[in-house]
Amino acid sequence: MSDYARRVWVTVGIVVITLILLLLLWFSANVLLMVFAALLVTLFFSIPTNYLHRHSPLSRSLALLVVMLVFLALLVGFLLNFAYGMGQEFERLLNILPDSWSSLEELIQQYPLGEKAIDRFEQFANQFSLPSGAINSWSSQLTTIFSSTLGAMLNVLAVVLIGLFVLLEPDSYKKGVLVLFAPSKRDEAHDFLDLVYHKLTWWLLGRLISMSVIGLLFGLGLWVLGVPMAVSLGILAGLLSFIPYLGPVLAAIPSLLVAFTQGSTTMLYVGILYLAIQFLESNVVTPLVQRKAVSIPPALLLIVQLLLGFYTGILGLLLSEPLIVLSMLIVQRFYVKEWLEDKDPDEASEEIIEEQG
């Protein structure tokens, strides 16, 4: 075989292998995202576990057990309190809505366009009052919701279990990954894994700080305004702020609904409080936190959120930010520093750490 023919076949082989890998990546995207989420769970629990292990006589396994028990107690307490409080406020909201809607309708009908808008809305609402087959339709929808919820709970359980298994023996899994590399590249791979652990740890700490600030300020503000369930709603706002840009919007909905039971003025004050806290978080808290973490351009984050949310659903939306952090490290380490700038691997890793804090 001539040299030209051999190069052609090598090129064809590379293209075919690349296409196969891309297809496997496409069809296994959700599984890979679950594995990545499990590694983030490992990272989340490793931070308090390692701290407790270093500053107490407890072994690492006992420290992990203590952390898990505390976390479960807090989670169960929050869920019970939130579910009970929301049930009461939702019932109260149902009693208030008819009178509030009547007042709003009278106000809107004073304007020419308002009366037309009310008529269009009533026509739209009448389309959903189907006397025949409604029960069967609702039954099938409830079945779909139940199966989807059960599947999501099983996925969450699988992610947590995988993360805990990795946390119990992290060194063995790390050695297993390093074995996949050639002996001459293992030190380089080891340094890159340490770099990823370093940056993702700071990213996670940054998100936890930002979430804590939002939850504390929002809960305190709701308490000052006299809104019921201030603590639970503040915790919920902090948890949902894990999703940049979109999470805070979702957190505002239950708070505004609960505030509406106290009156429209209270609802307005809660909306102003929400905007003030988001402004403070975006312009003060996040820039300070990102000095130690990887600074992500907002436009890039929104684009990745839309793409992953469209193709992979809520899981891709949740993991968009850490995936960008990982991708930026890979590009900077292996493409910019080592390929474009042709630097030594160790020097490239050190320079990335210095540049990113």
mmCIF file of C-alpha atoms in Angstrom:
data_model
loop_
_atom_site.group_PDB
_atom_site.id
_atom_site.type_symbol
_atom_site.label_atom_id
_atom_site.label_comp_id
_atom_site.label_asym_id
_atom_site.label_seq_id
_atom_site.Cartn_x
_atom_site.Cartn_y
_atom_site.Cartn_z
ATOM 1 C CA MET A 1 0.000 0.000 0.000
ATOM 2 C CA SER A 2 1.377 3.411 -0.953
ATOM 3 C CA ASP A 3 1.956 6.146 1.582
ATOM 4 C CA TYR A 4 -0.904 8.221 0.144
ATOM 5 C CA ALA A 5 -3.379 5.325 0.346
ATOM 6 C CA ARG A 6 -2.332 4.585 3.904
ATOM 7 C CA ARG A 7 -2.963 8.201 4.902
ATOM 8 C CA VAL A 8 -6.373 8.121 3.237
ATOM 9 C CA TRP A 9 -7.382 4.998 5.152
ATOM 10 C CA VAL A 10 -6.079 6.436 8.428
ATOM 11 C CA THR A 11 -8.094 9.601 7.821
ATOM 12 C CA VAL A 12 -11.223 7.599 7.015
ATOM 13 C CA GLY A 13 -10.707 5.510 10.129
ATOM 14 C CA ILE A 14 -10.346 8.608 12.310
ATOM 15 C CA VAL A 15 -13.517 10.135 10.825
ATOM 16 C CA VAL A 16 -15.494 6.904 11.338
ATOM 17 C CA ILE A 17 -14.301 6.506 14.924
ATOM 18 C CA THR A 18 -15.112 10.157 15.638
ATOM 19 C CA LEU A 19 -18.635 9.756 14.243
ATOM 20 C CA ILE A 20 -19.172 6.598 16.302
ATOM 21 C CA LEU A 21 -18.000 8.362 19.454
ATOM 22 C CA LEU A 22 -20.276 11.326 18.733
ATOM 23 C CA LEU A 23 -23.254 8.999 18.243
ATOM 24 C CA LEU A 24 -22.480 7.191 21.492
ATOM 25 C CA LEU A 25 -22.168 10.535 23.231
ATOM 26 C CA TRP A 26 -25.518 11.664 21.794
ATOM 27 C CA PHE A 27 -27.439 8.552 22.841
ATOM 28 C CA SER A 28 -25.774 8.303 26.261
ATOM 29 C CA ALA A 29 -25.880 12.015 27.092
ATOM 30 C CA ASN A 30 -28.321 11.597 29.987
ATOM 31 C CA VAL A 31 -26.277 8.780 31.504
ATOM 32 C CA LEU A 32 -23.072 10.827 31.261
ATOM 33 C CA LEU A 33 -24.824 13.804 32.842
ATOM 34 C CA MET A 34 -25.986 11.584 35.704
ATOM 35 C CA VAL A 35 -22.410 10.384 36.237
ATOM 36 C CA PHE A 36 -21.188 13.987 36.249
ATOM 37 C CA ALA A 37 -23.948 14.909 38.720
ATOM 38 C CA ALA A 38 -22.858 12.002 40.927
ATOM 39 C CA LEU A 39 -19.288 13.362 40.927
ATOM 40 C CA LEU A 40 -20.638 16.759 42.000
ATOM 41 C CA VAL A 41 -22.510 15.005 44.820
ATOM 42 C CA THR A 42 -19.196 13.426 45.817
ATOM 43 C CA LEU A 43 -17.565 16.849 45.795
ATOM 44 C CA PHE A 44 -20.438 18.388 47.797
ATOM 45 C CA PHE A 45 -20.239 15.851 50.624
ATOM 46 C CA SER A 46 -16.441 15.585 50.553
ATOM 47 C CA ILE A 47 -15.993 19.221 51.646
ATOM 48 C CA PRO A 48 -17.693 18.912 55.102
ATOM 49 C CA THR A 49 -16.566 15.292 55.463
ATOM 50 C CA ASN A 50 -12.887 16.110 54.961
ATOM 51 C CA TYR A 51 -13.156 19.115 57.274
ATOM 52 C CA LEU A 52 -14.804 17.071 60.040
ATOM 53 C CA HIS A 53 -12.292 14.238 59.580
ATOM 54 C CA ARG A 54 -9.305 16.615 59.885
ATOM 55 C CA HIS A 55 -10.637 18.519 62.914
ATOM 56 C CA SER A 56 -12.103 15.647 64.954
ATOM 57 C CA PRO A 57 -11.083 12.148 66.080
ATOM 58 C CA LEU A 58 -13.698 10.607 63.780
ATOM 59 C CA SER A 59 -12.626 8.358 60.942
ATOM 60 C CA ARG A 60 -13.518 9.378 57.409
ATOM 61 C CA SER A 61 -16.412 6.879 57.250
ATOM 62 C CA LEU A 62 -17.890 8.071 60.554
ATOM 63 C CA ALA A 63 -17.453 11.700 59.502
ATOM 64 C CA LEU A 64 -19.361 10.940 56.296
ATOM 65 C CA LEU A 65 -22.113 9.233 58.321
ATOM 66 C CA VAL A 66 -22.470 12.278 60.599
ATOM 67 C CA VAL A 67 -22.630 14.629 57.606
ATOM 68 C CA MET A 68 -25.264 12.460 55.905
ATOM 69 C CA LEU A 69 -27.436 12.251 59.038
ATOM 70 C CA VAL A 70 -27.318 16.023 59.569
ATOM 71 C CA PHE A 71 -28.119 16.636 55.903
ATOM 72 C CA LEU A 72 -31.070 14.200 55.943
ATOM 73 C CA ALA A 73 -32.465 15.733 59.145
ATOM 74 C CA LEU A 74 -32.322 19.224 57.649
ATOM 75 C CA LEU A 75 -33.848 18.034 54.369
ATOM 76 C CA VAL A 76 -36.739 16.182 56.027
ATOM 77 C CA GLY A 77 -37.447 19.124 58.340
ATOM 78 C CA PHE A 78 -37.520 21.550 55.436
ATOM 79 C CA LEU A 79 -39.757 19.349 53.275
ATOM 80 C CA LEU A 80 -42.270 18.708 56.062
ATOM 81 C CA ASN A 81 -42.442 22.347 57.073
ATOM 82 C CA PHE A 82 -42.650 23.573 53.489
ATOM 83 C CA ALA A 83 -45.313 21.041 52.435
ATOM 84 C CA TYR A 84 -47.487 21.763 55.481
ATOM 85 C CA GLY A 85 -47.163 25.543 55.177
ATOM 86 C CA MET A 86 -47.742 25.596 51.418
ATOM 87 C CA GLY A 87 -50.842 23.458 51.829
ATOM 88 C CA GLN A 88 -52.340 25.962 54.254
ATOM 89 C CA GLU A 89 -51.367 28.996 52.169
ATOM 90 C CA PHE A 90 -52.662 27.376 48.967
ATOM 91 C CA GLU A 91 -56.039 26.768 50.587
ATOM 92 C CA ARG A 92 -56.090 30.372 51.751
ATOM 93 C CA LEU A 93 -55.118 31.520 48.278
ATOM 94 C CA LEU A 94 -58.035 29.611 46.730
ATOM 95 C CA ASN A 95 -60.416 31.435 49.064
ATOM 96 C CA ILE A 96 -58.957 34.849 48.199
ATOM 97 C CA LEU A 97 -58.604 34.482 44.437
ATOM 98 C CA PRO A 98 -62.305 34.775 43.453
ATOM 99 C CA ASP A 99 -62.758 38.150 45.192
ATOM 100 C CA SER A 100 -59.378 39.381 43.950
ATOM 101 C CA TRP A 101 -60.198 38.317 40.396
ATOM 102 C CA SER A 102 -63.572 40.107 40.560
ATOM 103 C CA SER A 103 -61.887 43.324 41.713
ATOM 104 C CA LEU A 104 -59.242 43.009 39.017
ATOM 105 C CA GLU A 105 -61.891 42.338 36.365
ATOM 106 C CA GLU A 106 -63.857 45.444 37.356
ATOM 107 C CA LEU A 107 -60.684 47.510 37.173
ATOM 108 C CA ILE A 108 -59.699 46.177 33.747
ATOM 109 C CA GLN A 109 -63.193 46.605 32.269
ATOM 110 C CA GLN A 110 -62.985 50.359 32.788
ATOM 111 C CA TYR A 111 -60.693 50.485 29.746
ATOM 112 C CA PRO A 112 -61.811 49.638 26.155
ATOM 113 C CA LEU A 113 -59.033 47.151 25.509
ATOM 114 C CA GLY A 114 -59.518 45.621 28.965
ATOM 115 C CA GLU A 115 -63.071 44.475 28.211
ATOM 116 C CA LYS A 116 -61.924 42.768 25.022
ATOM 117 C CA ALA A 117 -59.068 41.107 26.894
ATOM 118 C CA ILE A 118 -61.510 39.743 29.512
ATOM 119 C CA ASP A 119 -63.778 38.324 26.773
ATOM 120 C CA ARG A 120 -60.826 36.647 25.028
ATOM 121 C CA PHE A 121 -59.620 35.154 28.309
ATOM 122 C CA GLU A 122 -63.082 33.754 29.119
ATOM 123 C CA GLN A 123 -63.308 32.221 25.637
ATOM 124 C CA PHE A 124 -59.885 30.652 26.124
ATOM 125 C CA ALA A 125 -60.857 29.298 29.570
ATOM 126 C CA ASN A 126 -64.104 27.799 28.202
ATOM 127 C CA GLN A 127 -62.104 25.668 25.782
ATOM 128 C CA PHE A 128 -60.838 23.600 28.729
ATOM 129 C CA SER A 129 -64.310 22.806 30.123
ATOM 130 C CA LEU A 130 -64.803 19.559 28.230
ATOM 131 C CA PRO A 131 -67.667 17.547 29.727
ATOM 132 C CA SER A 132 -67.008 14.359 27.783
ATOM 133 C CA GLY A 133 -63.790 12.450 28.189
ATOM 134 C CA ALA A 134 -62.361 14.934 30.690
ATOM 135 C CA ILE A 135 -62.018 12.369 33.448
ATOM 136 C CA ASN A 136 -60.153 9.937 31.192
ATOM 137 C CA SER A 137 -57.890 12.744 29.990
ATOM 138 C CA TRP A 138 -57.114 13.858 33.542
ATOM 139 C CA SER A 139 -56.525 10.255 34.575
ATOM 140 C CA SER A 140 -53.994 9.690 31.802
ATOM 141 C CA GLN A 141 -52.261 12.972 32.640
ATOM 142 C CA LEU A 142 -52.028 12.037 36.310
ATOM 143 C CA THR A 143 -50.577 8.656 35.344
ATOM 144 C CA THR A 144 -47.955 10.356 33.170
ATOM 145 C CA ILE A 145 -47.061 12.808 35.945
ATOM 146 C CA PHE A 146 -46.779 9.982 38.477
ATOM 147 C CA SER A 147 -44.521 7.876 36.251
ATOM 148 C CA SER A 148 -42.335 10.897 35.428
ATOM 149 C CA THR A 149 -42.025 11.799 39.108
ATOM 150 C CA LEU A 150 -41.160 8.228 40.047
ATOM 151 C CA GLY A 151 -38.537 8.068 37.290
ATOM 152 C CA ALA A 152 -37.004 11.370 38.445
ATOM 153 C CA MET A 153 -36.855 10.131 42.052
ATOM 154 C CA LEU A 154 -35.123 6.930 40.965
ATOM 155 C CA ASN A 155 -32.606 8.954 38.941
ATOM 156 C CA VAL A 156 -31.886 11.174 41.950
ATOM 157 C CA LEU A 157 -31.437 8.089 44.142
ATOM 158 C CA ALA A 158 -29.032 6.556 41.608
ATOM 159 C CA VAL A 159 -27.000 9.786 41.413
ATOM 160 C CA VAL A 160 -26.731 10.025 45.212
ATOM 161 C CA LEU A 161 -25.731 6.370 45.594
ATOM 162 C CA ILE A 162 -23.056 6.608 42.896
ATOM 163 C CA GLY A 163 -21.708 9.770 44.501
ATOM 164 C CA LEU A 164 -21.547 8.148 47.947
ATOM 165 C CA PHE A 165 -19.835 5.020 46.597
ATOM 166 C CA VAL A 166 -17.171 7.178 44.959
ATOM 167 C CA LEU A 167 -16.812 9.224 48.156
ATOM 168 C CA LEU A 168 -16.135 6.112 50.235
ATOM 169 C CA GLU A 169 -13.073 5.149 48.133
ATOM 170 C CA PRO A 170 -12.077 8.138 45.980
ATOM 171 C CA ASP A 171 -8.437 7.079 45.563
ATOM 172 C CA SER A 172 -9.332 3.723 44.022
ATOM 173 C CA TYR A 173 -11.530 5.384 41.387
ATOM 174 C CA LYS A 174 -8.861 7.981 40.678
ATOM 175 C CA LYS A 175 -6.272 5.249 40.167
ATOM 176 C CA GLY A 176 -8.687 3.456 37.845
ATOM 177 C CA VAL A 177 -8.969 6.557 35.687
ATOM 178 C CA LEU A 178 -5.189 7.073 35.588
ATOM 179 C CA VAL A 179 -4.627 3.466 34.452
ATOM 180 C CA LEU A 180 -6.451 4.325 31.214
ATOM 181 C CA PHE A 181 -3.618 6.691 30.243
ATOM 182 C CA ALA A 182 -0.194 5.721 28.924
ATOM 183 C CA PRO A 183 2.484 5.562 31.659
ATOM 184 C CA SER A 184 4.222 8.616 30.213
ATOM 185 C CA LYS A 185 0.997 10.644 30.442
ATOM 186 C CA ARG A 186 -0.185 9.584 33.904
ATOM 187 C CA ASP A 187 1.579 12.356 35.794
ATOM 188 C CA GLU A 188 0.081 14.894 33.407
ATOM 189 C CA ALA A 189 -3.394 13.351 33.824
ATOM 190 C CA HIS A 190 -2.939 13.321 37.614
ATOM 191 C CA ASP A 191 -2.093 17.033 37.630
ATOM 192 C CA PHE A 192 -5.105 17.829 35.459
ATOM 193 C CA LEU A 193 -7.464 15.870 37.751
ATOM 194 C CA ASP A 194 -6.112 17.818 40.713
ATOM 195 C CA LEU A 195 -6.655 21.030 38.766
ATOM 196 C CA VAL A 196 -10.273 20.068 37.999
ATOM 197 C CA TYR A 197 -10.871 19.152 41.653
ATOM 198 C CA HIS A 198 -9.372 22.468 42.762
ATOM 199 C CA LYS A 199 -11.472 24.619 40.421
ATOM 200 C CA LEU A 200 -14.744 22.719 40.859
ATOM 201 C CA THR A 201 -14.326 22.868 44.633
ATOM 202 C CA TRP A 202 -13.989 26.635 44.518
ATOM 203 C CA TRP A 203 -16.895 26.856 42.071
ATOM 204 C CA LEU A 204 -19.097 24.794 44.398
ATOM 205 C CA LEU A 205 -18.079 26.825 47.437
ATOM 206 C CA GLY A 206 -18.863 29.971 45.476
ATOM 207 C CA ARG A 207 -22.312 28.713 44.567
ATOM 208 C CA LEU A 208 -22.996 27.677 48.169
ATOM 209 C CA ILE A 209 -21.967 31.123 49.434
ATOM 210 C CA SER A 210 -24.152 32.836 46.842
ATOM 211 C CA MET A 211 -27.100 30.546 47.628
ATOM 212 C CA SER A 212 -26.687 31.156 51.369
ATOM 213 C CA VAL A 213 -26.631 34.937 50.912
ATOM 214 C CA ILE A 214 -29.752 34.877 48.738
ATOM 215 C CA GLY A 215 -31.619 32.533 51.083
ATOM 216 C CA LEU A 216 -30.666 34.527 54.192
ATOM 217 C CA LEU A 217 -31.537 37.939 52.751
ATOM 218 C CA PHE A 218 -34.763 36.733 51.145
ATOM 219 C CA GLY A 219 -35.935 34.911 54.269
ATOM 220 C CA LEU A 220 -35.067 37.890 56.480
ATOM 221 C CA GLY A 221 -36.837 40.291 54.120
ATOM 222 C CA LEU A 222 -39.976 38.135 54.015
ATOM 223 C CA TRP A 223 -39.959 37.927 57.824
ATOM 224 C CA VAL A 224 -39.738 41.717 58.122
ATOM 225 C CA LEU A 225 -42.648 42.069 55.673
ATOM 226 C CA GLY A 226 -44.718 39.634 57.719
ATOM 227 C CA VAL A 227 -45.010 37.008 54.988
ATOM 228 C CA PRO A 228 -45.818 33.497 56.298
ATOM 229 C CA MET A 229 -43.279 30.672 55.832
ATOM 230 C CA ALA A 230 -40.440 33.201 55.568
ATOM 231 C CA VAL A 231 -37.766 30.671 56.563
ATOM 232 C CA SER A 232 -38.953 27.943 54.181
ATOM 233 C CA LEU A 233 -39.384 30.366 51.282
ATOM 234 C CA GLY A 234 -35.922 31.799 51.939
ATOM 235 C CA ILE A 235 -34.381 28.315 51.901
ATOM 236 C CA LEU A 236 -36.277 27.502 48.697
ATOM 237 C CA ALA A 237 -35.004 30.705 47.065
ATOM 238 C CA GLY A 238 -31.458 29.814 48.036
ATOM 239 C CA LEU A 239 -31.748 26.266 46.670
ATOM 240 C CA LEU A 240 -33.292 27.337 43.362
ATOM 241 C CA SER A 241 -30.611 29.987 42.871
ATOM 242 C CA PHE A 242 -28.265 27.076 42.104
ATOM 243 C CA ILE A 243 -29.617 27.463 38.555
ATOM 244 C CA PRO A 244 -28.176 30.791 37.353
ATOM 245 C CA TYR A 245 -30.638 33.366 35.959
ATOM 246 C CA LEU A 246 -33.564 30.924 35.658
ATOM 247 C CA GLY A 247 -33.610 29.576 39.225
ATOM 248 C CA PRO A 248 -34.312 32.911 40.965
ATOM 249 C CA VAL A 249 -37.311 33.469 38.672
ATOM 250 C CA LEU A 250 -38.751 30.112 39.718
ATOM 251 C CA ALA A 251 -38.082 30.954 43.380
ATOM 252 C CA ALA A 252 -40.062 34.194 43.133
ATOM 253 C CA ILE A 253 -43.315 32.484 42.071
ATOM 254 C CA PRO A 254 -44.246 30.714 45.372
ATOM 255 C CA SER A 255 -43.121 33.745 47.390
ATOM 256 C CA LEU A 256 -45.364 36.074 45.380
ATOM 257 C CA LEU A 257 -48.300 33.668 45.680
ATOM 258 C CA VAL A 258 -47.936 33.440 49.458
ATOM 259 C CA ALA A 259 -47.510 37.220 49.689
ATOM 260 C CA PHE A 260 -50.707 37.676 47.666
ATOM 261 C CA THR A 261 -52.644 36.050 50.532
ATOM 262 C CA GLN A 262 -51.555 39.001 52.690
ATOM 263 C CA GLY A 263 -52.660 41.595 50.154
ATOM 264 C CA SER A 264 -51.580 43.131 46.880
ATOM 265 C CA THR A 265 -49.381 45.699 48.666
ATOM 266 C CA THR A 266 -47.377 42.952 50.373
ATOM 267 C CA MET A 267 -47.022 41.194 47.028
ATOM 268 C CA LEU A 268 -45.624 44.415 45.527
ATOM 269 C CA TYR A 269 -43.120 44.772 48.381
ATOM 270 C CA VAL A 270 -42.000 41.152 47.902
ATOM 271 C CA GLY A 271 -41.432 41.807 44.198
ATOM 272 C CA ILE A 272 -39.288 44.859 45.024
ATOM 273 C CA LEU A 273 -37.378 42.809 47.610
ATOM 274 C CA TYR A 274 -36.750 40.081 45.040
ATOM 275 C CA LEU A 275 -35.394 42.574 42.468
ATOM 276 C CA ALA A 276 -33.148 44.265 45.063
ATOM 277 C CA ILE A 277 -31.632 40.958 46.223
ATOM 278 C CA GLN A 278 -31.025 39.806 42.646
ATOM 279 C CA PHE A 279 -29.313 43.102 41.846
ATOM 280 C CA LEU A 280 -27.103 42.745 44.923
ATOM 281 C CA GLU A 281 -26.270 39.122 44.095
ATOM 282 C CA SER A 282 -25.447 39.836 40.452
ATOM 283 C CA ASN A 283 -23.338 42.953 41.032
ATOM 284 C CA VAL A 284 -21.701 42.338 44.426
ATOM 285 C CA VAL A 285 -21.821 38.728 45.650
ATOM 286 C CA THR A 286 -21.162 36.866 42.391
ATOM 287 C CA PRO A 287 -18.191 39.043 41.251
ATOM 288 C CA LEU A 288 -16.543 38.646 44.670
ATOM 289 C CA VAL A 289 -17.066 34.879 44.675
ATOM 290 C CA GLN A 290 -15.837 34.409 41.109
ATOM 291 C CA ARG A 291 -12.448 35.829 41.986
ATOM 292 C CA LYS A 292 -11.591 32.361 43.300
ATOM 293 C CA ALA A 293 -13.704 30.397 40.835
ATOM 294 C CA VAL A 294 -13.882 30.454 37.035
ATOM 295 C CA SER A 295 -15.512 33.587 35.658
ATOM 296 C CA ILE A 296 -18.156 32.548 33.110
ATOM 297 C CA PRO A 297 -19.443 35.016 30.493
ATOM 298 C CA PRO A 298 -23.214 35.454 31.023
ATOM 299 C CA ALA A 299 -24.065 35.074 27.314
ATOM 300 C CA LEU A 300 -22.139 31.793 27.115
ATOM 301 C CA LEU A 301 -23.921 30.482 30.208
ATOM 302 C CA LEU A 302 -27.370 31.334 28.836
ATOM 303 C CA ILE A 303 -26.602 29.711 25.468
ATOM 304 C CA VAL A 304 -25.392 26.503 27.109
ATOM 305 C CA GLN A 305 -28.404 26.497 29.439
ATOM 306 C CA LEU A 306 -30.788 26.740 26.498
ATOM 307 C CA LEU A 307 -28.995 24.028 24.510
ATOM 308 C CA LEU A 308 -28.659 21.549 27.365
ATOM 309 C CA GLY A 309 -32.150 22.313 28.648
ATOM 310 C CA PHE A 310 -33.606 21.681 25.184
ATOM 311 C CA TYR A 311 -31.725 18.440 24.474
ATOM 312 C CA THR A 312 -31.381 16.880 27.930
ATOM 313 C CA GLY A 313 -34.064 18.547 30.072
ATOM 314 C CA ILE A 314 -33.784 19.722 33.658
ATOM 315 C CA LEU A 315 -30.585 17.758 34.342
ATOM 316 C CA GLY A 316 -28.678 19.604 31.632
ATOM 317 C CA LEU A 317 -30.064 22.892 32.909
ATOM 318 C CA LEU A 318 -28.802 22.155 36.424
ATOM 319 C CA LEU A 319 -25.338 21.078 35.285
ATOM 320 C CA SER A 320 -24.739 23.749 32.653
ATOM 321 C CA GLU A 321 -22.490 25.922 34.825
ATOM 322 C CA PRO A 322 -20.124 23.194 36.149
ATOM 323 C CA LEU A 323 -19.926 21.716 32.640
ATOM 324 C CA ILE A 324 -18.790 25.108 31.333
ATOM 325 C CA VAL A 325 -16.174 25.273 34.105
ATOM 326 C CA LEU A 326 -14.859 21.832 33.120
ATOM 327 C CA SER A 327 -14.903 22.672 29.397
ATOM 328 C CA MET A 328 -13.042 25.933 29.960
ATOM 329 C CA LEU A 329 -10.336 24.109 31.927
ATOM 330 C CA ILE A 330 -9.938 21.511 29.163
ATOM 331 C CA VAL A 331 -9.705 24.166 26.446
ATOM 332 C CA GLN A 332 -7.274 26.331 28.396
ATOM 333 C CA ARG A 333 -5.101 23.413 29.495
ATOM 334 C CA PHE A 334 -4.828 21.280 26.358
ATOM 335 C CA TYR A 335 -5.577 23.693 23.526
ATOM 336 C CA VAL A 336 -4.598 27.240 24.488
ATOM 337 C CA LYS A 337 -1.651 26.650 26.822
ATOM 338 C CA GLU A 338 -0.184 23.445 25.446
ATOM 339 C CA TRP A 339 -1.125 23.554 21.753
ATOM 340 C CA LEU A 340 -1.353 27.218 20.751
ATOM 341 C CA GLU A 341 1.246 28.550 23.175
ATOM 342 C CA ASP A 342 3.272 25.304 23.198
ATOM 343 C CA LYS A 343 3.986 25.277 26.928
ATOM 344 C CA ASP A 344 5.097 22.536 29.271
ATOM 345 C CA PRO A 345 2.105 20.652 30.821
ATOM 346 C CA ASP A 346 3.150 21.425 34.410
ATOM 347 C CA GLU A 347 3.784 25.056 33.561
ATOM 348 C CA ALA A 348 0.397 25.257 31.818
ATOM 349 C CA SER A 349 -1.430 23.855 34.874
ATOM 350 C CA GLU A 350 0.322 26.247 37.244
ATOM 351 C CA GLU A 351 -0.432 29.197 34.989
ATOM 352 C CA ILE A 352 -4.157 28.327 34.829
ATOM 353 C CA ILE A 353 -4.320 28.120 38.641
ATOM 354 C CA GLU A 354 -2.586 31.509 38.942
ATOM 355 C CA GLU A 355 -4.838 33.136 36.330
ATOM 356 C CA GLN A 356 -8.074 31.776 37.838
ATOM 357 C CA GLY A 357 -7.088 32.487 41.434
#
